[in-house]
CSV table of N, CA, C and O in Angstrom, one decimal:
chain,number,residue,atom,x,y,z
A,201,MET,N,37.3,-34.8,-22.4
A,201,MET,CA,37.2,-36.2,-21.9
A,201,MET,C,38.5,-36.5,-21.1
A,201,MET,O,39.6,-36.3,-21.6
A,202,THR,N,38.3,-37.1,-20.0
A,202,THR,CA,39.5,-37.5,-19.2
A,202,THR,C,40.1,-38.8,-19.7
A,202,THR,O,39.5,-39.5,-20.5
A,203,GLY,N,41.2,-39.2,-19.2
A,203,GLY,CA,41.9,-40.4,-19.6
A,203,GLY,C,41.0,-41.6,-19.2
A,203,GLY,O,40.9,-42.6,-19.9
A,204,LEU,N,40.5,-41.5,-18.0
A,204,LEU,CA,39.6,-42.6,-17.5
A,204,LEU,C,38.4,-42.8,-18.5
A,204,LEU,O,38.1,-43.9,-18.9
A,205,GLU,N,37.8,-41.7,-18.8
A,205,GLU,CA,36.6,-41.7,-19.7
A,205,GLU,C,37.0,-42.4,-21.1
A,205,GLU,O,36.3,-43.2,-21.6
A,206,ALA,N,38.1,-41.9,-21.6
A,206,ALA,CA,38.6,-42.4,-22.9
A,206,ALA,C,38.8,-43.9,-22.9
A,206,ALA,O,38.4,-44.7,-23.8
A,207,ARG,N,39.5,-44.4,-21.8
A,207,ARG,CA,39.8,-45.8,-21.7
A,207,ARG,C,38.5,-46.6,-21.5
A,207,ARG,O,38.3,-47.7,-22.2
A,208,VAL,N,37.6,-46.2,-20.6
A,208,VAL,CA,36.4,-47.0,-20.4
A,208,VAL,C,35.5,-47.0,-21.6
A,208,VAL,O,34.9,-48.0,-22.0
A,209,LEU,N,35.4,-45.8,-22.3
A,209,LEU,CA,34.6,-45.7,-23.5
A,209,LEU,C,35.1,-46.6,-24.6
A,209,LEU,O,34.4,-47.3,-25.2
A,210,ALA,N,36.4,-46.7,-24.7
A,210,ALA,CA,37.0,-47.6,-25.7
A,210,ALA,C,36.7,-49.0,-25.4
A,210,ALA,O,36.4,-49.8,-26.3
A,211,LEU,N,36.8,-49.4,-24.1
A,211,LEU,CA,36.5,-50.8,-23.7
A,211,LEU,C,35.0,-51.1,-24.0
A,211,LEU,O,34.6,-52.2,-24.4
A,212,CYS,N,34.1,-50.1,-23.7
A,212,CYS,CA,32.7,-50.3,-23.9
A,212,CYS,C,32.4,-50.5,-25.4
A,212,CYS,O,31.6,-51.4,-25.8
A,213,ARG,N,33.0,-49.7,-26.2
A,213,ARG,CA,32.8,-49.9,-27.7
A,213,ARG,C,33.4,-51.2,-28.2
A,213,ARG,O,32.8,-51.8,-29.1
A,214,ALA,N,34.5,-51.6,-27.6
A,214,ALA,CA,35.1,-52.9,-28.0
A,214,ALA,C,34.1,-54.1,-27.6
A,214,ALA,O,33.9,-55.0,-28.4
A,215,GLU,N,33.6,-54.0,-26.4
A,215,GLU,CA,32.6,-55.0,-26.0
A,215,GLU,C,31.4,-55.0,-26.9
A,215,GLU,O,30.9,-56.1,-27.2
A,216,LYS,N,30.9,-53.9,-27.2
A,216,LYS,CA,29.7,-53.8,-28.0
A,216,LYS,C,30.0,-54.4,-29.4
A,216,LYS,O,29.2,-55.1,-30.0
A,217,ALA,N,31.2,-54.1,-30.0
A,217,ALA,CA,31.6,-54.6,-31.3
A,217,ALA,C,31.7,-56.1,-31.3
A,217,ALA,O,31.4,-56.7,-32.4
A,218,ARG,N,32.0,-56.7,-30.2
A,218,ARG,CA,32.0,-58.2,-30.2
A,218,ARG,C,30.7,-58.8,-29.8
A,218,ARG,O,30.7,-60.0,-29.5
A,219,GLY,N,29.7,-58.0,-29.6
A,219,GLY,CA,28.4,-58.5,-29.3
A,219,GLY,C,28.1,-58.7,-27.8
A,219,GLY,O,27.1,-59.2,-27.4
A,220,ALA,N,29.0,-58.2,-27.0
A,220,ALA,CA,28.8,-58.3,-25.5
A,220,ALA,C,28.1,-57.0,-25.0
A,220,ALA,O,28.0,-56.0,-25.7
A,221,ALA,N,27.6,-57.1,-23.8
A,221,ALA,CA,27.0,-55.9,-23.1
A,221,ALA,C,28.1,-54.9,-22.9
A,221,ALA,O,29.2,-55.2,-22.4
A,222,TRP,N,27.9,-53.6,-23.3
A,222,TRP,CA,28.9,-52.6,-23.1
A,222,TRP,C,29.0,-52.1,-21.7
A,222,TRP,O,29.8,-51.2,-21.3
A,223,THR,N,28.1,-52.6,-20.8
A,223,THR,CA,28.1,-52.1,-19.4
A,223,THR,C,29.2,-52.7,-18.5
A,223,THR,O,29.6,-52.2,-17.5
A,224,GLY,N,29.8,-53.8,-19.0
A,224,GLY,CA,30.8,-54.5,-18.2
A,224,GLY,C,32.0,-53.6,-17.8
A,224,GLY,O,32.4,-53.6,-16.6
A,225,PRO,N,32.6,-52.9,-18.8
A,225,PRO,CA,33.8,-52.1,-18.4
A,225,PRO,C,33.3,-51.0,-17.4
A,225,PRO,O,34.2,-50.6,-16.5
A,226,ILE,N,32.1,-50.5,-17.5
A,226,ILE,CA,31.7,-49.5,-16.5
A,226,ILE,C,31.6,-50.1,-15.1
A,226,ILE,O,32.0,-49.5,-14.1
A,227,LYS,N,31.0,-51.3,-15.0
A,227,LYS,CA,30.9,-51.9,-13.7
A,227,LYS,C,32.3,-52.2,-13.1
A,227,LYS,O,32.5,-52.1,-11.9
A,228,GLU,N,33.3,-52.6,-14.0
A,228,GLU,CA,34.6,-52.8,-13.5
A,228,GLU,C,35.3,-51.5,-13.0
A,228,GLU,O,35.9,-51.5,-12.0
A,229,ALA,N,35.1,-50.4,-13.8
A,229,ALA,CA,35.7,-49.2,-13.4
A,229,ALA,C,35.0,-48.7,-12.1
A,229,ALA,O,35.7,-48.1,-11.2
A,230,LEU,N,33.8,-48.9,-11.9
A,230,LEU,CA,33.1,-48.5,-10.6
A,230,LEU,C,33.6,-49.3,-9.5
A,230,LEU,O,33.9,-48.8,-8.4
A,231,ALA,N,33.9,-50.6,-9.7
A,231,ALA,CA,34.4,-51.5,-8.6
A,231,ALA,C,35.8,-51.0,-8.2
A,231,ALA,O,36.2,-50.9,-7.1
A,232,LEU,N,36.6,-50.6,-9.2
A,232,LEU,CA,38.0,-50.1,-9.0
A,232,LEU,C,37.9,-48.8,-8.2
A,232,LEU,O,38.7,-48.6,-7.3
A,233,ALA,N,37.0,-47.9,-8.6
A,233,ALA,CA,36.9,-46.6,-7.9
A,233,ALA,C,36.5,-46.9,-6.4
A,233,ALA,O,37.0,-46.2,-5.5
A,234,ARG,N,35.6,-47.8,-6.2
A,234,ARG,CA,35.1,-48.1,-4.8
A,234,ARG,C,36.3,-48.7,-4.0
A,234,ARG,O,36.5,-48.3,-2.8
A,235,GLU,N,37.1,-49.5,-4.6
A,235,GLU,CA,38.3,-50.1,-3.9
A,235,GLU,C,39.3,-49.0,-3.6
A,235,GLU,O,39.9,-49.0,-2.5
A,236,GLU,N,39.5,-48.2,-4.6
A,236,GLU,CA,40.5,-47.1,-4.3
A,236,GLU,C,40.0,-46.2,-3.2
A,236,GLU,O,40.8,-45.8,-2.3
A,237,MET,N,38.7,-45.9,-3.2
A,237,MET,CA,38.1,-45.1,-2.1
A,237,MET,C,38.3,-45.8,-0.7
A,237,MET,O,38.7,-45.1,0.2
A,238,ARG,N,38.1,-47.1,-0.7
A,238,ARG,CA,38.3,-47.8,0.6
A,238,ARG,C,39.7,-47.7,1.0
A,238,ARG,O,40.0,-47.5,2.2
A,239,VAL,N,40.7,-48.0,0.1
A,239,VAL,CA,42.1,-47.9,0.5
A,239,VAL,C,42.5,-46.6,1.0
A,239,VAL,O,43.2,-46.4,2.0
A,240,LEU,N,42.1,-45.5,0.3
A,240,LEU,CA,42.5,-44.2,0.7
A,240,LEU,C,41.9,-43.8,2.0
A,240,LEU,O,42.5,-43.2,2.9
A,241,HIS,N,40.6,-44.2,2.2
A,241,HIS,CA,40.0,-44.0,3.5
A,241,HIS,C,40.7,-44.6,4.6
A,241,HIS,O,41.0,-44.1,5.7
A,242,GLN,N,41.1,-45.9,4.5
A,242,GLN,CA,41.8,-46.7,5.5
A,242,GLN,C,43.2,-46.1,5.8
A,242,GLN,O,43.7,-46.2,6.9
A,243,ALA,N,43.7,-45.4,4.8
A,243,ALA,CA,45.0,-44.8,4.9
A,243,ALA,C,44.9,-43.4,5.6
A,243,ALA,O,45.9,-42.7,5.7
A,244,GLY,N,43.7,-43.0,6.0
A,244,GLY,CA,43.5,-41.7,6.6
A,244,GLY,C,43.3,-40.5,5.6
A,244,GLY,O,43.4,-39.4,6.0
A,245,ARG,N,43.1,-40.8,4.4
A,245,ARG,CA,43.0,-39.8,3.3
A,245,ARG,C,41.5,-39.7,2.9
A,245,ARG,O,41.2,-39.8,1.7
A,246,SER,N,40.6,-39.6,3.8
A,246,SER,CA,39.2,-39.6,3.5
A,246,SER,C,38.7,-38.6,2.5
A,246,SER,O,37.9,-38.8,1.6
A,247,LEU,N,39.2,-37.3,2.7
A,247,LEU,CA,38.8,-36.2,1.8
A,247,LEU,C,39.2,-36.5,0.4
A,247,LEU,O,38.5,-36.4,-0.6
A,248,SER,N,40.5,-37.0,0.3
A,248,SER,CA,41.0,-37.3,-1.1
A,248,SER,C,40.2,-38.5,-1.7
A,248,SER,O,39.9,-38.5,-2.9
A,249,ALA,N,39.8,-39.4,-0.8
A,249,ALA,CA,39.0,-40.6,-1.3
A,249,ALA,C,37.7,-40.1,-1.9
A,249,ALA,O,37.2,-40.5,-2.9
A,250,CYS,N,37.0,-39.2,-1.1
A,250,CYS,CA,35.7,-38.7,-1.6
A,250,CYS,C,35.8,-37.9,-2.9
A,250,CYS,O,35.0,-38.0,-3.8
A,251,ARG,N,36.9,-37.1,-3.0
A,251,ARG,CA,37.1,-36.3,-4.2
A,251,ARG,C,37.3,-37.2,-5.4
A,251,ARG,O,36.7,-37.0,-6.5
A,252,ARG,N,38.2,-38.1,-5.2
A,252,ARG,CA,38.5,-39.0,-6.4
A,252,ARG,C,37.3,-39.9,-6.8
A,252,ARG,O,37.1,-40.1,-8.0
A,253,TYR,N,36.5,-40.3,-5.8
A,253,TYR,CA,35.3,-41.1,-6.1
A,253,TYR,C,34.3,-40.3,-6.8
A,253,TYR,O,33.7,-40.7,-7.8
A,254,SER,N,34.1,-39.0,-6.4
A,254,SER,CA,33.2,-38.1,-7.1
A,254,SER,C,33.6,-37.9,-8.5
A,254,SER,O,32.8,-37.9,-9.4
A,255,ARG,N,34.9,-37.6,-8.7
A,255,ARG,CA,35.4,-37.4,-10.1
A,255,ARG,C,35.2,-38.7,-11.0
A,255,ARG,O,34.8,-38.6,-12.1
A,256,ALA,N,35.4,-39.9,-10.4
A,256,ALA,CA,35.2,-41.1,-11.1
A,256,ALA,C,33.8,-41.3,-11.5
A,256,ALA,O,33.4,-41.7,-12.6
A,257,MET,N,32.9,-41.0,-10.6
A,257,MET,CA,31.4,-41.1,-10.9
A,257,MET,C,31.0,-40.1,-12.0
A,257,MET,O,30.3,-40.5,-12.9
A,258,ASP,N,31.5,-38.9,-11.9
A,258,ASP,CA,31.2,-37.9,-13.0
A,258,ASP,C,31.7,-38.5,-14.3
A,258,ASP,O,31.0,-38.4,-15.3
A,259,SER,N,32.9,-39.0,-14.4
A,259,SER,CA,33.4,-39.6,-15.6
A,259,SER,C,32.6,-40.8,-16.1
A,259,SER,O,32.3,-40.8,-17.3
A,260,LEU,N,32.2,-41.6,-15.2
A,260,LEU,CA,31.4,-42.8,-15.6
A,260,LEU,C,30.0,-42.4,-16.1
A,260,LEU,O,29.5,-43.0,-17.1
A,261,ILE,N,29.4,-41.4,-15.5
A,261,ILE,CA,28.2,-40.8,-16.0
A,261,ILE,C,28.3,-40.3,-17.4
A,261,ILE,O,27.5,-40.5,-18.3
A,262,ARG,N,29.4,-39.6,-17.7
A,262,ARG,CA,29.7,-39.1,-19.1
A,262,ARG,C,29.9,-40.2,-20.0
A,262,ARG,O,29.4,-40.2,-21.2
A,263,VAL,N,30.5,-41.3,-19.6
A,263,VAL,CA,30.7,-42.4,-20.5
A,263,VAL,C,29.4,-43.1,-20.8
A,263,VAL,O,29.1,-43.4,-22.0
A,264,ILE,N,28.5,-43.3,-19.8
A,264,ILE,CA,27.2,-43.9,-20.1
A,264,ILE,C,26.4,-43.0,-21.0
A,264,ILE,O,25.8,-43.5,-22.0
A,265,TYR,N,26.5,-41.7,-20.8
A,265,TYR,CA,25.7,-40.8,-21.7
A,265,TYR,C,26.3,-40.9,-23.2
A,265,TYR,O,25.5,-41.0,-24.1
A,266,THR,N,27.6,-40.9,-23.3
A,266,THR,CA,28.2,-41.0,-24.6
A,266,THR,C,27.8,-42.3,-25.3
A,266,THR,O,27.5,-42.3,-26.5
A,267,GLN,N,28.0,-43.4,-24.6
A,267,GLN,CA,27.7,-44.7,-25.1
A,267,GLN,C,26.2,-44.8,-25.5
A,267,GLN,O,25.9,-45.4,-26.6
A,268,ALA,N,25.3,-44.3,-24.7
A,268,ALA,CA,23.9,-44.3,-25.0
A,268,ALA,C,23.6,-43.5,-26.3
A,268,ALA,O,22.8,-44.0,-27.1
A,269,LEU,N,24.3,-42.4,-26.5
A,269,LEU,CA,24.1,-41.7,-27.7
A,269,LEU,C,24.7,-42.4,-28.9
A,269,LEU,O,24.2,-42.2,-30.0
A,270,ASP,N,25.8,-43.1,-28.7
A,270,ASP,CA,26.3,-44.0,-29.8
A,270,ASP,C,25.2,-45.0,-30.2
A,270,ASP,O,25.1,-45.3,-31.4
A,271,ASP,N,24.5,-45.5,-29.2
A,271,ASP,CA,23.5,-46.5,-29.5
A,271,ASP,C,22.3,-45.9,-30.2
A,271,ASP,O,21.6,-46.6,-31.0
A,272,ILE,N,22.0,-44.7,-29.9
A,272,ILE,CA,20.8,-44.0,-30.5
A,272,ILE,C,21.2,-42.7,-31.0
A,272,ILE,O,20.9,-41.6,-30.4
A,273,PRO,N,21.9,-42.6,-32.1
A,273,PRO,CA,22.4,-41.4,-32.7
A,273,PRO,C,21.3,-40.3,-32.9
A,273,PRO,O,21.6,-39.1,-32.8
A,274,GLU,N,20.1,-40.7,-33.3
A,274,GLU,CA,19.1,-39.7,-33.5
A,274,GLU,C,18.7,-38.9,-32.3
A,274,GLU,O,18.0,-37.9,-32.4
A,275,ALA,N,19.1,-39.4,-31.1
A,275,ALA,CA,18.8,-38.7,-29.9
A,275,ALA,C,19.8,-37.5,-29.6
A,275,ALA,O,19.5,-36.7,-28.7
A,276,ARG,N,20.8,-37.4,-30.4
A,276,ARG,CA,21.8,-36.4,-30.1
A,276,ARG,C,21.1,-35.0,-30.2
A,276,ARG,O,20.3,-34.8,-31.1
A,277,GLY,N,21.4,-34.2,-29.2
A,277,GLY,CA,20.8,-32.9,-29.2
A,277,GLY,C,19.4,-32.8,-28.6
A,277,GLY,O,18.7,-31.8,-28.5
A,278,GLN,N,18.8,-34.0,-28.3
A,278,GLN,CA,17.5,-34.1,-27.8
A,278,GLN,C,17.4,-34.7,-26.4
A,278,GLN,O,16.3,-34.7,-25.8
A,279,VAL,N,18.5,-35.1,-25.8
A,279,VAL,CA,18.5,-35.6,-24.5
A,279,VAL,C,19.6,-34.9,-23.6
A,279,VAL,O,20.5,-34.4,-24.2
A,280,ALA,N,19.4,-35.0,-22.3
A,280,ALA,CA,20.4,-34.4,-21.4
A,280,ALA,C,20.4,-35.2,-20.2
A,280,ALA,O,19.5,-35.9,-19.8
A,281,VAL,N,21.5,-35.0,-19.4
A,281,VAL,CA,21.6,-35.6,-18.1
A,281,VAL,C,21.4,-34.5,-17.1
A,281,VAL,O,22.1,-33.4,-17.2
A,282,LEU,N,20.5,-34.7,-16.2
A,282,LEU,CA,20.2,-33.7,-15.1
A,282,LEU,C,20.5,-34.3,-13.8
A,282,LEU,O,20.3,-35.5,-13.5
A,283,ALA,N,21.1,-33.5,-12.9
A,283,ALA,CA,21.4,-34.0,-11.5
A,283,ALA,C,20.2,-33.7,-10.6
A,283,ALA,O,19.6,-32.7,-10.7
A,284,MET,N,19.9,-34.7,-9.9
A,284,MET,CA,18.8,-34.6,-8.9
A,284,MET,C,19.5,-34.8,-7.5
A,284,MET,O,19.8,-35.9,-7.2
A,285,GLY,N,19.7,-33.7,-6.8
A,285,GLY,CA,20.4,-33.8,-5.6
A,285,GLY,C,21.9,-33.7,-5.8
A,285,GLY,O,22.3,-32.9,-6.6
A,286,GLY,N,22.7,-34.4,-5.1
A,286,GLY,CA,24.1,-34.3,-5.2
A,286,GLY,C,24.8,-35.5,-4.6
A,286,GLY,O,24.2,-36.5,-4.4
A,287,TYR,N,26.1,-35.3,-4.2
A,287,TYR,CA,26.9,-36.4,-3.6
A,287,TYR,C,26.7,-36.5,-2.1
A,287,TYR,O,27.4,-37.2,-1.5
A,288,GLY,N,25.8,-35.7,-1.6
A,288,GLY,CA,25.6,-35.7,-0.1
A,288,GLY,C,24.7,-36.8,0.4
A,288,GLY,O,24.6,-37.0,1.6
A,289,ARG,N,24.1,-37.6,-0.4
A,289,ARG,CA,23.2,-38.7,0.1
A,289,ARG,C,23.4,-40.0,-0.8
A,289,ARG,O,24.0,-40.0,-1.8
A,290,ALA,N,22.9,-41.0,-0.2
A,290,ALA,CA,22.7,-42.3,-0.9
A,290,ALA,C,24.1,-42.9,-1.4
A,290,ALA,O,25.1,-42.7,-0.8
A,291,GLN,N,24.1,-43.6,-2.6
A,291,GLN,CA,25.2,-44.3,-3.0
A,291,GLN,C,26.4,-43.4,-3.4
A,291,GLN,O,27.5,-43.8,-3.5
A,292,LEU,N,26.1,-42.2,-3.8
A,292,LEU,CA,27.2,-41.3,-4.2
A,292,LEU,C,28.0,-40.7,-3.1
A,292,LEU,O,28.9,-40.0,-3.3
A,293,SER,N,27.5,-40.9,-1.9
A,293,SER,CA,28.1,-40.3,-0.7
A,293,SER,C,28.8,-41.4,0.1
A,293,SER,O,28.2,-42.2,0.7
A,294,PRO,N,30.1,-41.4,0.0
A,294,PRO,CA,30.9,-42.4,0.8
A,294,PRO,C,30.7,-42.1,2.2
A,294,PRO,O,30.9,-42.8,3.1
């Protein structure tokens, strides 16, 4: 687990513990990743921007998966995340 994943997962769990939607920290992390990508791109570091955004998306997908299994523990070992396509199209492609 990366540092980003650990921080976002801890925030998700804290939100859930206080009765709030655990998706808020994920949305905030996604917004920060998009802003970082924009800044890097404008600075002429487009390849770095794409790499960092892709890693952030991978991390957030792992957080969502982990949090979902926290919500439904009996699903452990019975569900998986599968990739359909890649980062070459749609929203994952800056």
